[in-house]
mmCIF file with all atom_site columns, C-alpha atoms in Angstrom:
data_model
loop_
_atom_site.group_PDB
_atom_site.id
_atom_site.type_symbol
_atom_site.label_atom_id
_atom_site.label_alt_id
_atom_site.label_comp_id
_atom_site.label_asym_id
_atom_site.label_entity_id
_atom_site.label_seq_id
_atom_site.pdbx_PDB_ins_code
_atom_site.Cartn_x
_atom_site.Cartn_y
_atom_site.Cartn_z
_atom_site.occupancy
_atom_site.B_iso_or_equiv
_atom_site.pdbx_formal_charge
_atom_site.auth_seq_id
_atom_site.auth_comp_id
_atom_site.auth_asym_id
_atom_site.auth_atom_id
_atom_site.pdbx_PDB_model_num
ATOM 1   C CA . UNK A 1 1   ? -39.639 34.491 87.047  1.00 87.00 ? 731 UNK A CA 1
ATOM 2   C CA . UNK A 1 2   ? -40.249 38.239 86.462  1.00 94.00 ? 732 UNK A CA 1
ATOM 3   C CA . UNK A 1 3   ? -42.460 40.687 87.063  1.00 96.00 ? 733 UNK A CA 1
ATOM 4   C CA . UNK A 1 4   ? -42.702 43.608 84.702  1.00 96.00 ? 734 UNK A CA 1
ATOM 5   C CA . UNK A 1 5   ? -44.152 47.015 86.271  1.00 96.00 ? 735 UNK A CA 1
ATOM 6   C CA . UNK A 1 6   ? -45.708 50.005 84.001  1.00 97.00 ? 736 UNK A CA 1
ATOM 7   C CA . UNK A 1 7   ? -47.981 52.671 83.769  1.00 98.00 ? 737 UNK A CA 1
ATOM 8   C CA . UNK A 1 8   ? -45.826 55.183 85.518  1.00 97.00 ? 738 UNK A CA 1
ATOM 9   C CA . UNK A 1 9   ? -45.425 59.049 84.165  1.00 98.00 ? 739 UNK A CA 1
ATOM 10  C CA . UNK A 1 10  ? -45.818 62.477 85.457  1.00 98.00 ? 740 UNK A CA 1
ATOM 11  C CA . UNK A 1 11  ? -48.798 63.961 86.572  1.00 98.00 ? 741 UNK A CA 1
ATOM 12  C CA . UNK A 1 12  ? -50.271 67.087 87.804  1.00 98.00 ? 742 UNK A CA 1
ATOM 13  C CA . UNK A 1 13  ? -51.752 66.962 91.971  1.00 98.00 ? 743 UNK A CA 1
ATOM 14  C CA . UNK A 1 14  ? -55.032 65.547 91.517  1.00 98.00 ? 744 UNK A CA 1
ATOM 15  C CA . UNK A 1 15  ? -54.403 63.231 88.317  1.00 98.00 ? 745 UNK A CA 1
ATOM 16  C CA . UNK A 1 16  ? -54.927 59.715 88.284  1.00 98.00 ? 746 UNK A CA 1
ATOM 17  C CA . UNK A 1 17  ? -52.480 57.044 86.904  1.00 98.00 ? 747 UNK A CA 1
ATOM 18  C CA . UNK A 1 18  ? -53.301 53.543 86.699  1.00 98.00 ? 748 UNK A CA 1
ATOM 19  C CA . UNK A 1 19  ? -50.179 51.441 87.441  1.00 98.00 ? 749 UNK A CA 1
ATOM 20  C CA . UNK A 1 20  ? -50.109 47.508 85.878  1.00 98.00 ? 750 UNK A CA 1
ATOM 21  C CA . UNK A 1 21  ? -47.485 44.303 86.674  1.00 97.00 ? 751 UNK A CA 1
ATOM 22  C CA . UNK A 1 22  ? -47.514 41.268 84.590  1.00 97.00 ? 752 UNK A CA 1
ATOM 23  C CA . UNK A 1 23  ? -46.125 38.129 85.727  1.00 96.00 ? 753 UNK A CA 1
ATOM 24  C CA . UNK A 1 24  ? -44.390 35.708 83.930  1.00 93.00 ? 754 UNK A CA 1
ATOM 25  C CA . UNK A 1 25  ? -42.869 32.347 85.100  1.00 91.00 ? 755 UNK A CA 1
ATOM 26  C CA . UNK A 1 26  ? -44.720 31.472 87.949  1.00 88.00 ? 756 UNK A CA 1
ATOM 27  C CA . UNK A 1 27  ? -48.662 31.105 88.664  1.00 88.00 ? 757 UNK A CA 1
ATOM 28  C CA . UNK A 1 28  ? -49.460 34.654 90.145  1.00 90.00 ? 758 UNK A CA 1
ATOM 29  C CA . UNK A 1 29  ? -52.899 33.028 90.865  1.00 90.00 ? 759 UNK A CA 1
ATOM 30  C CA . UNK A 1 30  ? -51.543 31.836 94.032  1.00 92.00 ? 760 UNK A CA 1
ATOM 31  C CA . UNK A 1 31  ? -49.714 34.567 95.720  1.00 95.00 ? 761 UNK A CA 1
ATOM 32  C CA . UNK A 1 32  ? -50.149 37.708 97.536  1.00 96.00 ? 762 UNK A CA 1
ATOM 33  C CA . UNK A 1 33  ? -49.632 40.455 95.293  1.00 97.00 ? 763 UNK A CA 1
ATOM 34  C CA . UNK A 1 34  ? -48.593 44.296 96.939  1.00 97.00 ? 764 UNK A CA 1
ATOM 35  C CA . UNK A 1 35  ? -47.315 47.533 95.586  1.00 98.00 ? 765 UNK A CA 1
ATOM 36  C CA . UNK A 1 36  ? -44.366 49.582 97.091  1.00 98.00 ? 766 UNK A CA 1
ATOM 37  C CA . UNK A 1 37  ? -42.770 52.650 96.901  1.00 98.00 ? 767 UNK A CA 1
ATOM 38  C CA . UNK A 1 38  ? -39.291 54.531 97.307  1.00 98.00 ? 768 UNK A CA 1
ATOM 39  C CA . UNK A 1 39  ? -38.937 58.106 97.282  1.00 97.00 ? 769 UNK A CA 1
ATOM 40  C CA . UNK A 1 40  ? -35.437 59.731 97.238  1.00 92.00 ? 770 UNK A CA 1
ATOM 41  C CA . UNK A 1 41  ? -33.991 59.653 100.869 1.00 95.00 ? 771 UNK A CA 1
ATOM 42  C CA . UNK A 1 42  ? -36.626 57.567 102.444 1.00 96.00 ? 772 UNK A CA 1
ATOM 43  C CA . UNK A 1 43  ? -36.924 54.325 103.122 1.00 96.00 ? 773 UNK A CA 1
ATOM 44  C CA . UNK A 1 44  ? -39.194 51.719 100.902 1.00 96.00 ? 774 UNK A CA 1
ATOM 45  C CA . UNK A 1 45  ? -43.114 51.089 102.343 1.00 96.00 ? 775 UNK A CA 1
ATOM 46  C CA . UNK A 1 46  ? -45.637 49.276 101.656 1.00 97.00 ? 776 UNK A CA 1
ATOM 47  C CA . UNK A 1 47  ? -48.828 50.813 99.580  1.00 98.00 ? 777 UNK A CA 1
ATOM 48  C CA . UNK A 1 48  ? -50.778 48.469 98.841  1.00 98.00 ? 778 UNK A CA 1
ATOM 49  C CA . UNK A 1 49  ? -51.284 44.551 99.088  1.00 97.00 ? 779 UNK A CA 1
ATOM 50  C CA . UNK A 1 50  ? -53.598 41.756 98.239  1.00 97.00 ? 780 UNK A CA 1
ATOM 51  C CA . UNK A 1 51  ? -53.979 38.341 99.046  1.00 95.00 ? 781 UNK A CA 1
ATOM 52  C CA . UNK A 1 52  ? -54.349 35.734 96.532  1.00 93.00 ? 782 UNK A CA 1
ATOM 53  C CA . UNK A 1 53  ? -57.906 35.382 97.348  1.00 92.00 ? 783 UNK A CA 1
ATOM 54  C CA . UNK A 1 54  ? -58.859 38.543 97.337  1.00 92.00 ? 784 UNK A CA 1
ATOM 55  C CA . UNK A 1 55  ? -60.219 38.467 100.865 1.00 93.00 ? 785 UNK A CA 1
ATOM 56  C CA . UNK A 1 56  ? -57.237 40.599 102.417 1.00 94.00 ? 786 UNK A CA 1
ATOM 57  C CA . UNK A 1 57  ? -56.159 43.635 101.334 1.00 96.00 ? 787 UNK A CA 1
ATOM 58  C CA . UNK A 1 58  ? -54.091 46.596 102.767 1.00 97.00 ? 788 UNK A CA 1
ATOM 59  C CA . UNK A 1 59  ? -53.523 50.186 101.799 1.00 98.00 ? 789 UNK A CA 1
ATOM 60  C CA . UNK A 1 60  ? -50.991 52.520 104.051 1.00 97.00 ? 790 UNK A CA 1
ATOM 61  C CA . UNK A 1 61  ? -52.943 55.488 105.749 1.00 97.00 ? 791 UNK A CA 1
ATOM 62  C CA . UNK A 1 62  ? -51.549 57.550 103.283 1.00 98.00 ? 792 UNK A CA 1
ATOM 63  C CA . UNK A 1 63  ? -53.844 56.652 100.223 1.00 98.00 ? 793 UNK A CA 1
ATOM 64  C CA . UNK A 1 64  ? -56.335 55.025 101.729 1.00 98.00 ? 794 UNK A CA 1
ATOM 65  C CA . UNK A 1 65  ? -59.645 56.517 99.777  1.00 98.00 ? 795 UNK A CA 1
ATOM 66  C CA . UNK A 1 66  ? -57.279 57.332 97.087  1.00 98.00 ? 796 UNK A CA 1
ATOM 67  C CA . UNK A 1 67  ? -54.967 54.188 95.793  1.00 98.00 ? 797 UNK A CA 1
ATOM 68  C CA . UNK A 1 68  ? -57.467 50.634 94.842  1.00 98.00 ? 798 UNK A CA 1
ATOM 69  C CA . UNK A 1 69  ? -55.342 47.599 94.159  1.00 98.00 ? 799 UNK A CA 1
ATOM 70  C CA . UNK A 1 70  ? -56.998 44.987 92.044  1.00 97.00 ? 800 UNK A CA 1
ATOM 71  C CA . UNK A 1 71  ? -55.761 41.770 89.871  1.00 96.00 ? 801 UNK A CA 1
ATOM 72  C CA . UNK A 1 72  ? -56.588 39.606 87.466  1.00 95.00 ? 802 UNK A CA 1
ATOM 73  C CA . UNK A 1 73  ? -55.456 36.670 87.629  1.00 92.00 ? 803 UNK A CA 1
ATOM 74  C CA . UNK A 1 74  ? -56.071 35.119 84.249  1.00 93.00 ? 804 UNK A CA 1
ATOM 75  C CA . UNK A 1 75  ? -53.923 37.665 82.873  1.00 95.00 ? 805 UNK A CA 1
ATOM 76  C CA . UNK A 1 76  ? -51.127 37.432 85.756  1.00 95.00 ? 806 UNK A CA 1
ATOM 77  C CA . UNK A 1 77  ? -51.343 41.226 86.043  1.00 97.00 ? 807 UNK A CA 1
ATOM 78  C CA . UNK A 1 78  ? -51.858 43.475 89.403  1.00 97.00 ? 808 UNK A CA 1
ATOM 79  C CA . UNK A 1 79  ? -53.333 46.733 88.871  1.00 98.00 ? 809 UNK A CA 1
ATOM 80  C CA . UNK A 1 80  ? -52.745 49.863 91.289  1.00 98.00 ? 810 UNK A CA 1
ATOM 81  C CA . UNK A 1 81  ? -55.236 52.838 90.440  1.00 98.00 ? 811 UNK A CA 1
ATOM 82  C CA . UNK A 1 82  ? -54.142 56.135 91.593  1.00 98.00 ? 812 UNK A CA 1
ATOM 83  C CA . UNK A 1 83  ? -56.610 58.710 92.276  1.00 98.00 ? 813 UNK A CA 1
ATOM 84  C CA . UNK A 1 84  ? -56.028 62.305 93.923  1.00 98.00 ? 814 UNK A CA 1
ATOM 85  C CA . UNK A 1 85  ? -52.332 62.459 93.550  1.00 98.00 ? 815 UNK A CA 1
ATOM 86  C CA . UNK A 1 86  ? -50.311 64.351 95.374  1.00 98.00 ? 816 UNK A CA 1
ATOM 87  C CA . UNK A 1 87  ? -46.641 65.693 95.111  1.00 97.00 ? 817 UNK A CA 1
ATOM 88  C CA . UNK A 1 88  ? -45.710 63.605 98.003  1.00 97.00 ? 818 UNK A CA 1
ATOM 89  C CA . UNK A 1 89  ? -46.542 60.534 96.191  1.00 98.00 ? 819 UNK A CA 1
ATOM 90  C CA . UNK A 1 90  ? -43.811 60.717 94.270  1.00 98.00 ? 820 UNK A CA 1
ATOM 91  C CA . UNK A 1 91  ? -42.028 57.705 94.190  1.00 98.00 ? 821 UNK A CA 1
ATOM 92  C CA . UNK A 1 92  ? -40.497 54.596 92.363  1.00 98.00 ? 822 UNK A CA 1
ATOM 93  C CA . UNK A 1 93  ? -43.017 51.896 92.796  1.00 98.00 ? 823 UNK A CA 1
ATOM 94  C CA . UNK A 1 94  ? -41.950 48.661 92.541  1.00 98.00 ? 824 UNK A CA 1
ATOM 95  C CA . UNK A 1 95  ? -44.900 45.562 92.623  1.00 97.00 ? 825 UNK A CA 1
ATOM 96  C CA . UNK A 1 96  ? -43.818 41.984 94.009  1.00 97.00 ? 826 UNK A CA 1
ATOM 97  C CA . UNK A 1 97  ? -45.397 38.601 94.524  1.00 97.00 ? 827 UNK A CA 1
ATOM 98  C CA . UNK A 1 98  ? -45.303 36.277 97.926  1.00 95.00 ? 828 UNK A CA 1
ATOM 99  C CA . UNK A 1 99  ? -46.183 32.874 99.127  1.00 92.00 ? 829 UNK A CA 1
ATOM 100 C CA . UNK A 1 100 ? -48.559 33.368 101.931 1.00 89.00 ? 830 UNK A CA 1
ATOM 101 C CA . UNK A 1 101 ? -49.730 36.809 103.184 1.00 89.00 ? 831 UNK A CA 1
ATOM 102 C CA . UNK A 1 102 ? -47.527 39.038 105.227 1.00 89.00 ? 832 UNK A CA 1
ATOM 103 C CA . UNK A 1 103 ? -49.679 41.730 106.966 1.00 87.00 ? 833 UNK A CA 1
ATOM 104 C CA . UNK A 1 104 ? -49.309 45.236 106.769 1.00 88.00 ? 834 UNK A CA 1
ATOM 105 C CA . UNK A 1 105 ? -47.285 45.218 103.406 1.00 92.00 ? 835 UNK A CA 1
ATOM 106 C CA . UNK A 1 106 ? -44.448 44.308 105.554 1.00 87.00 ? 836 UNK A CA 1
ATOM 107 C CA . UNK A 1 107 ? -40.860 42.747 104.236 1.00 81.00 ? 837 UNK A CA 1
ATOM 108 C CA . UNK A 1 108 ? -40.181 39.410 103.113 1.00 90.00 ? 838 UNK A CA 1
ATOM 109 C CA . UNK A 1 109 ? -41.552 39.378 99.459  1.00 94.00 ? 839 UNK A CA 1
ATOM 110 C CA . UNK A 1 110 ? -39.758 36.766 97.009  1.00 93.00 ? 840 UNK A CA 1
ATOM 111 C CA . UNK A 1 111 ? -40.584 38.218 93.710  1.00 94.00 ? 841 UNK A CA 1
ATOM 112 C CA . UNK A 1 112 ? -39.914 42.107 92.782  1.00 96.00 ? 842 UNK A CA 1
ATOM 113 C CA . UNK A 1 113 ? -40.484 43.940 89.889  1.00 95.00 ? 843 UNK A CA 1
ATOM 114 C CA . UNK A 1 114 ? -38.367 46.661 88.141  1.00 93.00 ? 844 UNK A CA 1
ATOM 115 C CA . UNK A 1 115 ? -40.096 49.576 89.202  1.00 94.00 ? 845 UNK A CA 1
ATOM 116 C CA . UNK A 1 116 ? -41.764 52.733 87.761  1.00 98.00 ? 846 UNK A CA 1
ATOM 117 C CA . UNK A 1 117 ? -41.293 56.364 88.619  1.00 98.00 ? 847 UNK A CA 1
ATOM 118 C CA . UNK A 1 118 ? -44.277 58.339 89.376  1.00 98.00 ? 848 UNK A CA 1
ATOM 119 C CA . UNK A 1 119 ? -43.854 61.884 89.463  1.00 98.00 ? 849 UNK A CA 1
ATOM 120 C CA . UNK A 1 120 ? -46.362 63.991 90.556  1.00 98.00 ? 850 UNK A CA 1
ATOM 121 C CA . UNK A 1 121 ? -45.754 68.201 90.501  1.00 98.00 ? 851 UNK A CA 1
ATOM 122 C CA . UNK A 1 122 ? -47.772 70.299 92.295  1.00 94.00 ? 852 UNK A CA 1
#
C-alpha cells in the first residue's frame, strides 16, 4: 500500500501549483481521499478532503475559493489545485486515503503519503 505525493515546488504569492497522489496497492475507488499540511512549528490540518463518491467534500476556511480537490479514480490519483498562493501556505503536504468519511478533515486516516514541500515567497 502506498501513496506517492508530487507536484510540489516554490512559487511566487499568487502562483498556482497543482499537487497529484497516486495510489498503489489498494482500490482508491473506495475511500475518502484528503490533503494535509504541516508547516514548521505548527501542528498538521486538514486542507482538503473528498469522499469516495464525490458527494462530500471539505476545504479549511483558509483556501476555500482558492484550493479544488478532485480525483480520478481510474487512475488512483487525487489532485489538489492551488490557486492564489500565499506565503502562509507554505507547508509539507502530505495526501492520505480512509475507509469511510471522517468530517472536517479530522484524524484517523489509515493510508499517508510521503509528502511534498510547497514553498511559497512573497
Amino acid at each position: 500500500v502506498q501513496l506517492q505525493a508530487s507536484g510540489g515546488g516554490l512559487v511566487q504569492a499568487g502562483g498556482s501549483l497543482r499537487l497529484s497522489c497516486t495510489a498503489s496497492g489498494f482500490a482508491l475507488d473506495n475511500h475518502a481521499v484528503g490533503w494535509f499540511r504541516q508547516a514548521p512549528g505548527k501542528e498538521r490540518e486538514g486542507v482538503s478532503c473528498m469522499s469516495s463518491s464525490r458527494t462530500s467534500t471539505y476545504y479549511t476556511d483558509s483556501v476555500k475559493g482558492r484550493f479544488t480537490i478532485s480525483r480520478d479514480n481510474a487512475k488512483k490519483t487525487v489532485f489538489l489545485q492551488m490557486n492564489g498562493l500565499k506565503p502562509e501556505d507554505t507547508a509539507v503536504y502530505y495526501c492520505a486515503a480512509t475507509w469511510g468519511w471522517i468530517p472536517d478533515c479530522g484524524g484517523g486516516y489509515r493510508y499517508w503519503g510521503q509528502g511534498t514541500q510547497v514553498t511559497v515567497s512573497s
